[in-house]
Amino acid sequence: MSSNDKPQIKITVVGYGSQGRAHALNLRDSGFDVTVGLRPGGPTEAKAQADGFTVKPVAEAVADADLVAVLTPDMVQKKLYNDVLAPNLKQGACLLFAHGLNVHFGMITPREDLDVVLVAPKGPGALVRREYEIGRGVPCIYAVHQDKSGQAEQLALAYAGGLGGARANIIKTTFKEETETDLFGEQAVLCGGASALVQAGFETLVEAGYQPEIAYYEVLHELKLIVDLFYEGGITRMLEFISETAQYGDFVSGPRVIDASVKARMKDVLTDIQNGTFTRNWQAEYDAGLPNYKQWQQADKDHPIEKVGRELRAKMVWLQSQNA
């Protein structure tokens, strides 16, 4: 699909959170005809209107769209599809997801006449928008689940290009691969693993008698330095910028903390993701009103490192200017 075709593609973005807003703005700036579908009176309706979009109820917004991007939270997508999208999507439209969970695990079975694709920028919505605005882009991955028209891949690539992905890198994947690796990364490393590692390090130092403030700086504050180096040039760049003492400690102590037993438990996490156990448990938790989720979330917020962190960050004037 050439760039000359862009204005002829009518896109409806359903949802206007972090990703939804970034997608809608980038696509519009790339020349696409974009409508936003939202629940009337919802919390993001005014924001989308202030950004200059035509905002319609979802059923109306998707009725004449060539491509509908579903950018709502995972756990509401099944009901949204069954109650609103399936009855109102026009024949032969393209249904696009930014995460494959509902389709891969069979909670959504798309109509057979639809093209079904996935486009996932590898970054949060604010970054997707910011990089686009300065003339760059965030890498995107894409996949085709159902190609009824014979044009599904071209539609996915055009959408990824409209987000700015072609300025960086676009990689083809599958719904299975995207879903399972995304869930694993979040749970074992990026969110679950990192949070638990930081909390355990803080507790170890404080329990040994060290000041909580010093512990905070060592195991949480300075983590940004290391992550930035990882981001810029991988482990090699990190090793170039830390001291020889830190490197030696990395070599001898890293494998003591993250040993074969940790990797074995990571494999257990991956197995639960692959066989659907995690998704079934998450769906059951959501359907029950999130009782455990809310307790676990509050426990993280109440952890001593959070109290210390709030006090120390209040004195970091550069953070206040960034968050203003």
mmCIF file of N, CA, C and O in Angstrom, residues 155-247:
data_model
loop_
_atom_site.group_PDB
_atom_site.id
_atom_site.type_symbol
_atom_site.label_atom_id
_atom_site.label_comp_id
_atom_site.label_asym_id
_atom_site.label_seq_id
_atom_site.Cartn_x
_atom_site.Cartn_y
_atom_site.Cartn_z
ATOM 1 N N LEU A 155 -1.866 -3.474 5.133
ATOM 2 C CA LEU A 155 -2.554 -2.585 6.066
ATOM 3 C C LEU A 155 -1.768 -2.444 7.368
ATOM 4 O O LEU A 155 -1.619 -1.331 7.904
ATOM 5 N N ALA A 156 -1.266 -3.563 7.888
ATOM 6 C CA ALA A 156 -0.483 -3.514 9.124
ATOM 7 C C ALA A 156 0.774 -2.672 8.940
ATOM 8 O O ALA A 156 1.139 -1.868 9.808
ATOM 9 N N LEU A 157 1.449 -2.845 7.810
ATOM 10 C CA LEU A 157 2.666 -2.080 7.553
ATOM 11 C C LEU A 157 2.370 -0.590 7.382
ATOM 12 O O LEU A 157 3.135 0.272 7.833
ATOM 13 N N ALA A 158 1.247 -0.272 6.722
ATOM 14 C CA ALA A 158 0.868 1.130 6.561
ATOM 15 C C ALA A 158 0.561 1.757 7.923
ATOM 16 O O ALA A 158 0.955 2.904 8.186
ATOM 17 N N TYR A 159 -0.116 1.025 8.782
ATOM 18 C CA TYR A 159 -0.441 1.521 10.124
ATOM 19 C C TYR A 159 0.844 1.739 10.926
ATOM 20 O O TYR A 159 1.030 2.791 11.556
ATOM 21 N N ALA A 160 1.750 0.735 10.900
ATOM 22 C CA ALA A 160 3.018 0.860 11.622
ATOM 23 C C ALA A 160 3.820 2.048 11.103
ATOM 24 O O ALA A 160 4.431 2.790 11.881
ATOM 25 N N GLY A 161 3.797 2.236 9.787
ATOM 26 C CA GLY A 161 4.476 3.390 9.217
ATOM 27 C C GLY A 161 3.859 4.687 9.673
ATOM 28 O O GLY A 161 4.560 5.667 9.951
ATOM 29 N N GLY A 162 2.535 4.716 9.780
ATOM 30 C CA GLY A 162 1.843 5.908 10.237
ATOM 31 C C GLY A 162 2.166 6.262 11.673
ATOM 32 O O GLY A 162 2.108 7.434 12.060
ATOM 33 N N LEU A 163 2.531 5.271 12.473
ATOM 34 C CA LEU A 163 2.938 5.531 13.854
ATOM 35 C C LEU A 163 4.364 6.067 13.938
ATOM 36 O O LEU A 163 4.779 6.559 14.996
ATOM 37 N N GLY A 164 5.115 5.933 12.844
ATOM 38 C CA GLY A 164 6.517 6.320 12.848
ATOM 39 C C GLY A 164 7.454 5.144 12.929
ATOM 40 O O GLY A 164 8.678 5.307 12.961
ATOM 41 N N GLY A 165 6.893 3.929 12.948
ATOM 42 C CA GLY A 165 7.730 2.744 13.100
ATOM 43 C C GLY A 165 8.726 2.545 11.982
ATOM 44 O O GLY A 165 9.836 2.045 12.209
ATOM 45 N N ALA A 166 8.355 2.942 10.756
ATOM 46 C CA ALA A 166 9.254 2.749 9.621
ATOM 47 C C ALA A 166 10.505 3.613 9.728
ATOM 48 O O ALA A 166 11.513 3.345 9.070
ATOM 49 N N ARG A 167 10.462 4.641 10.551
ATOM 50 C CA ARG A 167 11.636 5.479 10.758
ATOM 51 C C ARG A 167 12.670 4.767 11.630
ATOM 52 O O ARG A 167 13.830 5.182 11.681
ATOM 53 N N ALA A 168 12.230 3.744 12.338
ATOM 54 C CA ALA A 168 13.112 3.026 13.251
ATOM 55 C C ALA A 168 13.321 1.593 12.756
ATOM 56 O O ALA A 168 14.299 1.286 12.090
ATOM 57 N N ASN A 169 12.361 0.725 13.011
ATOM 58 C CA ASN A 169 12.472 -0.674 12.597
ATOM 59 C C ASN A 169 11.104 -1.322 12.720
ATOM 60 O O ASN A 169 10.365 -1.049 13.668
ATOM 61 N N ILE A 170 10.746 -2.149 11.753
ATOM 62 C CA ILE A 170 9.491 -2.901 11.790
ATOM 63 C C ILE A 170 9.839 -4.378 11.618
ATOM 64 O O ILE A 170 10.507 -4.746 10.653
ATOM 65 N N ILE A 171 9.392 -5.198 12.548
ATOM 66 C CA ILE A 171 9.726 -6.621 12.539
ATOM 67 C C ILE A 171 8.440 -7.443 12.521
ATOM 68 O O ILE A 171 7.505 -7.177 13.290
ATOM 69 N N LYS A 172 8.408 -8.438 11.665
ATOM 70 C CA LYS A 172 7.242 -9.319 11.586
ATOM 71 C C LYS A 172 7.302 -10.378 12.681
ATOM 72 O O LYS A 172 8.359 -10.945 12.970
ATOM 73 N N THR A 173 6.159 -10.653 13.299
ATOM 74 C CA THR A 173 6.067 -11.660 14.339
ATOM 75 C C THR A 173 4.758 -12.422 14.152
ATOM 76 O O THR A 173 4.167 -12.401 13.071
ATOM 77 N N THR A 174 4.308 -13.101 15.173
ATOM 78 C CA THR A 174 3.010 -13.773 15.172
ATOM 79 C C THR A 174 2.254 -13.346 16.426
ATOM 80 O O THR A 174 2.844 -12.842 17.391
ATOM 81 N N PHE A 175 0.942 -13.556 16.430
ATOM 82 C CA PHE A 175 0.164 -13.251 17.626
ATOM 83 C C PHE A 175 0.690 -14.063 18.816
ATOM 84 O O PHE A 175 0.773 -13.561 19.938
ATOM 85 N N LYS A 176 1.022 -15.318 18.583
ATOM 86 C CA LYS A 176 1.540 -16.185 19.653
ATOM 87 C C LYS A 176 2.836 -15.630 20.225
ATOM 88 O O LYS A 176 2.986 -15.476 21.447
ATOM 89 N N GLU A 177 3.783 -15.317 19.346
ATOM 90 C CA GLU A 177 5.087 -14.857 19.805
ATOM 91 C C GLU A 177 4.982 -13.519 20.538
ATOM 92 O O GLU A 177 5.577 -13.334 21.607
ATOM 93 N N GLU A 178 4.223 -12.582 19.970
ATOM 94 C CA GLU A 178 4.086 -11.275 20.615
ATOM 95 C C GLU A 178 3.456 -11.417 21.983
ATOM 96 O O GLU A 178 3.929 -10.834 22.970
ATOM 97 N N THR A 179 2.374 -12.184 22.070
ATOM 98 C CA THR A 179 1.650 -12.314 23.336
ATOM 99 C C THR A 179 2.511 -12.961 24.404
ATOM 100 O O THR A 179 2.637 -12.449 25.525
ATOM 101 N N GLU A 180 3.114 -14.077 24.074
ATOM 102 C CA GLU A 180 3.840 -14.845 25.085
ATOM 103 C C GLU A 180 5.126 -14.154 25.521
ATOM 104 O O GLU A 180 5.463 -14.145 26.707
ATOM 105 N N THR A 181 5.851 -13.549 24.583
ATOM 106 C CA THR A 181 7.081 -12.857 24.971
ATOM 107 C C THR A 181 6.778 -11.573 25.736
ATOM 108 O O THR A 181 7.494 -11.217 26.678
ATOM 109 N N ASP A 182 5.709 -10.878 25.360
ATOM 110 C CA ASP A 182 5.338 -9.652 26.056
ATOM 111 C C ASP A 182 4.962 -9.949 27.504
ATOM 112 O O ASP A 182 5.425 -9.272 28.429
ATOM 113 N N LEU A 183 4.129 -10.950 27.712
ATOM 114 C CA LEU A 183 3.739 -11.324 29.065
ATOM 115 C C LEU A 183 4.949 -11.774 29.881
ATOM 116 O O LEU A 183 5.100 -11.403 31.050
ATOM 117 N N PHE A 184 5.809 -12.565 29.272
ATOM 118 C CA PHE A 184 6.995 -13.056 29.988
ATOM 119 C C PHE A 184 7.915 -11.897 30.371
ATOM 120 O O PHE A 184 8.393 -11.821 31.512
ATOM 121 N N GLY A 185 8.175 -10.993 29.432
ATOM 122 C CA GLY A 185 9.053 -9.867 29.730
ATOM 123 C C GLY A 185 8.539 -9.039 30.894
ATOM 124 O O GLY A 185 9.302 -8.664 31.793
ATOM 125 N N GLU A 186 7.234 -8.757 30.888
ATOM 126 C CA GLU A 186 6.639 -7.977 31.971
ATOM 127 C C GLU A 186 6.780 -8.684 33.314
ATOM 128 O O GLU A 186 7.137 -8.065 34.320
ATOM 129 N N GLN A 187 6.499 -9.971 33.318
ATOM 130 C CA GLN A 187 6.424 -10.697 34.584
ATOM 131 C C GLN A 187 7.792 -11.068 35.148
ATOM 132 O O GLN A 187 8.050 -10.902 36.342
ATOM 133 N N ALA A 188 8.671 -11.567 34.296
ATOM 134 C CA ALA A 188 9.923 -12.126 34.782
ATOM 135 C C ALA A 188 11.041 -11.102 34.902
ATOM 136 O O ALA A 188 11.955 -11.276 35.710
ATOM 137 N N VAL A 189 10.999 -10.040 34.098
ATOM 138 C CA VAL A 189 12.125 -9.105 34.069
ATOM 139 C C VAL A 189 11.679 -7.666 34.320
ATOM 140 O O VAL A 189 12.051 -7.042 35.309
ATOM 141 N N LEU A 190 10.869 -7.109 33.427
ATOM 142 C CA LEU A 190 10.668 -5.658 33.394
ATOM 143 C C LEU A 190 9.892 -5.119 34.591
ATOM 144 O O LEU A 190 10.220 -4.053 35.120
ATOM 145 N N CYS A 191 8.845 -5.789 34.990
ATOM 146 C CA CYS A 191 7.997 -5.299 36.082
ATOM 147 C C CYS A 191 8.140 -6.201 37.306
ATOM 148 O O CYS A 191 8.680 -5.786 38.330
ATOM 149 N N GLY A 192 7.675 -7.430 37.188
ATOM 150 C CA GLY A 192 7.737 -8.347 38.323
ATOM 151 C C GLY A 192 9.154 -8.602 38.800
ATOM 152 O O GLY A 192 9.466 -8.453 39.988
ATOM 153 N N GLY A 193 10.041 -8.975 37.888
ATOM 154 C CA GLY A 193 11.413 -9.299 38.276
ATOM 155 C C GLY A 193 12.150 -8.106 38.835
ATOM 156 O O GLY A 193 12.785 -8.185 39.894
ATOM 157 N N ALA A 194 12.073 -6.980 38.140
ATOM 158 C CA ALA A 194 12.820 -5.795 38.575
ATOM 159 C C ALA A 194 12.298 -5.278 39.921
ATOM 160 O O ALA A 194 13.078 -4.931 40.813
ATOM 161 N N SER A 195 10.969 -5.207 40.074
ATOM 162 C CA SER A 195 10.404 -4.716 41.331
ATOM 163 C C SER A 195 10.810 -5.609 42.505
ATOM 164 O O SER A 195 11.209 -5.103 43.569
ATOM 165 N N ALA A 196 10.701 -6.909 42.315
ATOM 166 C CA ALA A 196 11.042 -7.835 43.398
ATOM 167 C C ALA A 196 12.530 -7.777 43.735
ATOM 168 O O ALA A 196 12.919 -7.854 44.910
ATOM 169 N N LEU A 197 13.375 -7.619 42.718
ATOM 170 C CA LEU A 197 14.817 -7.538 42.949
ATOM 171 C C LEU A 197 15.162 -6.282 43.749
ATOM 172 O O LEU A 197 15.953 -6.329 44.704
ATOM 173 N N VAL A 198 14.555 -5.154 43.371
ATOM 174 C CA VAL A 198 14.808 -3.894 44.080
ATOM 175 C C VAL A 198 14.330 -3.988 45.528
ATOM 176 O O VAL A 198 15.045 -3.594 46.469
ATOM 177 N N GLN A 199 13.126 -4.508 45.739
ATOM 178 C CA GLN A 199 12.598 -4.620 47.097
ATOM 179 C C GLN A 199 13.470 -5.539 47.957
ATOM 180 O O GLN A 199 13.772 -5.231 49.113
ATOM 181 N N ALA A 200 13.899 -6.663 47.386
ATOM 182 C CA ALA A 200 14.726 -7.606 48.142
ATOM 183 C C ALA A 200 16.083 -6.990 48.486
ATOM 184 O O ALA A 200 16.609 -7.182 49.596
ATOM 185 N N GLY A 201 16.663 -6.240 47.548
ATOM 186 C CA GLY A 201 17.938 -5.584 47.826
ATOM 187 C C GLY A 201 17.808 -4.533 48.919
ATOM 188 O O GLY A 201 18.659 -4.446 49.815
ATOM 189 N N PHE A 202 16.746 -3.745 48.867
ATOM 190 C CA PHE A 202 16.487 -2.736 49.892
ATOM 191 C C PHE A 202 16.328 -3.394 51.255
ATOM 192 O O PHE A 202 16.942 -2.979 52.255
ATOM 193 N N GLU A 203 15.504 -4.447 51.328
ATOM 194 C CA GLU A 203 15.264 -5.126 52.600
ATOM 195 C C GLU A 203 16.554 -5.724 53.155
ATOM 196 O O GLU A 203 16.812 -5.659 54.372
ATOM 197 N N THR A 204 17.373 -6.285 52.291
ATOM 198 C CA THR A 204 18.630 -6.893 52.737
ATOM 199 C C THR A 204 19.540 -5.863 53.398
ATOM 200 O O THR A 204 20.128 -6.119 54.473
ATOM 201 N N LEU A 205 19.675 -4.694 52.803
ATOM 202 C CA LEU A 205 20.534 -3.653 53.367
ATOM 203 C C LEU A 205 19.960 -3.083 54.663
ATOM 204 O O LEU A 205 20.683 -2.902 55.653
ATOM 205 N N VAL A 206 18.653 -2.785 54.667
ATOM 206 C CA VAL A 206 18.043 -2.208 55.864
ATOM 207 C C VAL A 206 18.081 -3.194 57.029
ATOM 208 O O VAL A 206 18.376 -2.821 58.177
ATOM 209 N N GLU A 207 17.803 -4.439 56.756
ATOM 210 C CA GLU A 207 17.835 -5.464 57.808
ATOM 211 C C GLU A 207 19.245 -5.666 58.354
ATOM 212 O O GLU A 207 19.424 -6.107 59.501
ATOM 213 N N ALA A 208 20.257 -5.321 57.560
ATOM 214 C CA ALA A 208 21.648 -5.416 58.014
ATOM 215 C C ALA A 208 22.089 -4.166 58.769
ATOM 216 O O ALA A 208 23.249 -4.072 59.198
ATOM 217 N N GLY A 209 21.172 -3.185 58.934
ATOM 218 C CA GLY A 209 21.474 -2.018 59.743
ATOM 219 C C GLY A 209 21.855 -0.768 58.986
ATOM 220 O O GLY A 209 22.197 0.250 59.595
ATOM 221 N N TYR A 210 21.802 -0.797 57.662
ATOM 222 C CA TYR A 210 22.155 0.392 56.886
ATOM 223 C C TYR A 210 20.966 1.336 56.793
ATOM 224 O O TYR A 210 19.806 0.936 56.902
ATOM 225 N N GLN A 211 21.253 2.633 56.598
ATOM 226 C CA GLN A 211 20.192 3.633 56.518
ATOM 227 C C GLN A 211 19.283 3.364 55.315
ATOM 228 O O GLN A 211 19.780 3.111 54.211
ATOM 229 N N PRO A 212 17.969 3.468 55.498
ATOM 230 C CA PRO A 212 17.050 3.269 54.376
ATOM 231 C C PRO A 212 17.330 4.209 53.208
ATOM 232 O O PRO A 212 17.189 3.825 52.055
ATOM 233 N N GLU A 213 17.738 5.458 53.519
ATOM 234 C CA GLU A 213 18.014 6.416 52.453
ATOM 235 C C GLU A 213 19.197 5.974 51.596
ATOM 236 O O GLU A 213 19.162 6.100 50.362
ATOM 237 N N ILE A 214 20.226 5.467 52.243
ATOM 238 C CA ILE A 214 21.388 4.978 51.496
ATOM 239 C C ILE A 214 20.999 3.753 50.671
ATOM 240 O O ILE A 214 21.389 3.611 49.507
ATOM 241 N N ALA A 215 20.205 2.877 51.266
ATOM 242 C CA ALA A 215 19.761 1.674 50.552
ATOM 243 C C ALA A 215 18.953 2.050 49.317
ATOM 244 O O ALA A 215 19.109 1.450 48.243
ATOM 245 N N TYR A 216 18.084 3.062 49.461
ATOM 246 C CA TYR A 216 17.265 3.506 48.327
ATOM 247 C C TYR A 216 18.146 3.964 47.176
ATOM 248 O O TYR A 216 17.946 3.580 46.020
ATOM 249 N N TYR A 217 19.116 4.809 47.487
ATOM 250 C CA TYR A 217 19.988 5.312 46.417
ATOM 251 C C TYR A 217 20.734 4.174 45.720
ATOM 252 O O TYR A 217 20.896 4.172 44.498
ATOM 253 N N GLU A 218 21.181 3.188 46.500
ATOM 254 C CA GLU A 218 22.009 2.121 45.926
ATOM 255 C C GLU A 218 21.228 1.140 45.065
ATOM 256 O O GLU A 218 21.730 0.689 44.031
ATOM 257 N N VAL A 219 20.001 0.795 45.470
ATOM 258 C CA VAL A 219 19.319 -0.294 44.750
ATOM 259 C C VAL A 219 18.196 0.176 43.837
ATOM 260 O O VAL A 219 17.742 -0.589 42.983
ATOM 261 N N LEU A 220 17.740 1.442 43.982
ATOM 262 C CA LEU A 220 16.664 1.924 43.110
ATOM 263 C C LEU A 220 17.104 3.147 42.307
ATOM 264 O O LEU A 220 17.060 3.130 41.077
ATOM 265 N N HIS A 221 17.554 4.182 42.987
ATOM 266 C CA HIS A 221 17.898 5.430 42.301
ATOM 267 C C HIS A 221 18.948 5.207 41.209
ATOM 268 O O HIS A 221 18.788 5.669 40.079
ATOM 269 N N GLU A 222 20.020 4.511 41.547
ATOM 270 C CA GLU A 222 21.113 4.328 40.588
ATOM 271 C C GLU A 222 20.782 3.308 39.498
ATOM 272 O O GLU A 222 21.519 3.180 38.519
ATOM 273 N N LEU A 223 19.680 2.604 39.659
ATOM 274 C CA LEU A 223 19.285 1.645 38.626
ATOM 275 C C LEU A 223 19.054 2.328 37.286
ATOM 276 O O LEU A 223 19.314 1.743 36.224
ATOM 277 N N LYS A 224 18.594 3.581 37.311
ATOM 278 C CA LYS A 224 18.361 4.303 36.054
ATOM 279 C C LYS A 224 19.636 4.425 35.232
ATOM 280 O O LYS A 224 19.613 4.301 34.003
ATOM 281 N N LEU A 225 20.758 4.695 35.900
ATOM 282 C CA LEU A 225 22.035 4.791 35.189
ATOM 283 C C LEU A 225 22.322 3.513 34.414
ATOM 284 O O LEU A 225 22.681 3.554 33.230
ATOM 285 N N ILE A 226 22.127 2.377 35.065
ATOM 286 C CA ILE A 226 22.434 1.096 34.429
ATOM 287 C C ILE A 226 21.456 0.803 33.299
ATOM 288 O O ILE A 226 21.851 0.362 32.215
ATOM 289 N N VAL A 227 20.165 1.055 33.542
ATOM 290 C CA VAL A 227 19.155 0.796 32.503
ATOM 291 C C VAL A 227 19.403 1.679 31.284
ATOM 292 O O VAL A 227 19.271 1.227 30.141
ATOM 293 N N ASP A 228 19.756 2.935 31.502
ATOM 294 C CA ASP A 228 20.054 3.816 30.371
ATOM 295 C C ASP A 228 21.219 3.282 29.549
ATOM 296 O O ASP A 228 21.196 3.337 28.310
ATOM 297 N N LEU A 229 22.242 2.762 30.209
ATOM 298 C CA LEU A 229 23.387 2.195 29.479
ATOM 299 C C LEU A 229 22.979 0.940 28.718
ATOM 300 O O LEU A 229 23.394 0.727 27.571
ATOM 301 N N PHE A 230 22.172 0.095 29.355
ATOM 302 C CA PHE A 230 21.626 -1.070 28.644
ATOM 303 C C PHE A 230 20.912 -0.628 27.367
ATOM 304 O O PHE A 230 21.101 -1.196 26.290
ATOM 305 N N TYR A 231 20.056 0.376 27.529
ATOM 306 C CA TYR A 231 19.221 0.876 26.431
ATOM 307 C C TYR A 231 20.083 1.412 25.287
ATOM 308 O O TYR A 231 19.796 1.183 24.112
ATOM 309 N N GLU A 232 21.150 2.112 25.644
ATOM 310 C CA GLU A 232 21.987 2.750 24.636
ATOM 311 C C GLU A 232 22.913 1.776 23.908
ATOM 312 O O GLU A 232 23.196 1.970 22.721
ATOM 313 N N GLY A 233 23.376 0.752 24.601
ATOM 314 C CA GLY A 233 24.352 -0.118 23.940
ATOM 315 C C GLY A 233 24.501 -1.500 24.526
ATOM 316 O O GLY A 233 25.551 -2.133 24.366
ATOM 317 N N GLY A 234 23.474 -1.966 25.215
ATOM 318 C CA GLY A 234 23.515 -3.318 25.737
ATOM 319 C C GLY A 234 24.453 -3.480 26.928
ATOM 320 O O GLY A 234 24.962 -2.509 27.505
ATOM 321 N N ILE A 235 24.693 -4.724 27.302
ATOM 322 C CA ILE A 235 25.559 -5.024 28.444
ATOM 323 C C ILE A 235 26.978 -4.528 28.184
ATOM 324 O O ILE A 235 27.666 -4.063 29.089
ATOM 325 N N THR A 236 27.407 -4.590 26.908
ATOM 326 C CA THR A 236 28.755 -4.135 26.565
ATOM 327 C C THR A 236 28.966 -2.676 26.959
ATOM 328 O O THR A 236 29.994 -2.320 27.553
ATOM 329 N N ARG A 237 28.003 -1.821 26.649
ATOM 330 C CA ARG A 237 28.141 -0.399 26.998
ATOM 331 C C ARG A 237 28.108 -0.204 28.506
ATOM 332 O O ARG A 237 28.851 0.624 29.049
ATOM 333 N N MET A 238 27.280 -0.949 29.186
ATOM 334 C CA MET A 238 27.250 -0.845 30.640
ATOM 335 C C MET A 238 28.617 -1.165 31.234
ATOM 336 O O MET A 238 29.138 -0.438 32.089
ATOM 337 N N LEU A 239 29.245 -2.230 30.739
ATOM 338 C CA LEU A 239 30.560 -2.621 31.257
ATOM 339 C C LEU A 239 31.614 -1.552 30.968
ATOM 340 O O LEU A 239 32.560 -1.363 31.752
ATOM 341 N N GLU A 240 31.464 -0.838 29.860
ATOM 342 C CA GLU A 240 32.427 0.206 29.516
ATOM 343 C C GLU A 240 32.368 1.390 30.469
ATOM 344 O O GLU A 240 33.354 2.105 30.647
ATOM 345 N N PHE A 241 31.207 1.606 31.101
ATOM 346 C CA PHE A 241 31.002 2.826 31.871
ATOM 347 C C PHE A 241 30.989 2.609 33.381
ATOM 348 O O PHE A 241 30.821 3.565 34.132
ATOM 349 N N ILE A 242 31.145 1.383 33.830
ATOM 350 C CA ILE A 242 31.233 1.154 35.266
ATOM 351 C C ILE A 242 32.678 0.832 35.632
ATOM 352 O O ILE A 242 33.495 0.495 34.780
ATOM 353 N N SER A 243 32.995 0.941 36.908
ATOM 354 C CA SER A 243 34.374 0.731 37.355
ATOM 355 C C SER A 243 34.783 -0.737 37.242
ATOM 356 O O SER A 243 33.931 -1.632 37.134
ATOM 357 N N GLU A 244 36.079 -0.982 37.296
ATOM 358 C CA GLU A 244 36.572 -2.366 37.277
ATOM 359 C C GLU A 244 36.079 -3.123 38.499
ATOM 360 O O GLU A 244 35.791 -4.317 38.435
ATOM 361 N N THR A 245 35.980 -2.406 39.631
ATOM 362 C CA THR A 245 35.457 -3.043 40.841
ATOM 363 C C THR A 245 34.017 -3.495 40.632
ATOM 364 O O THR A 245 33.643 -4.618 40.995
ATOM 365 N N ALA A 246 33.205 -2.605 40.026
ATOM 366 C CA ALA A 246 31.812 -2.964 39.759
ATOM 367 C C ALA A 246 31.724 -4.113 38.767
ATOM 368 O O ALA A 246 30.881 -5.006 38.902
ATOM 369 N N GLN A 247 32.598 -4.096 37.761
ATOM 370 C CA GLN A 247 32.606 -5.200 36.795
ATOM 371 C C GLN A 247 32.923 -6.523 37.482
ATOM 372 O O GLN A 247 32.267 -7.541 37.239
#
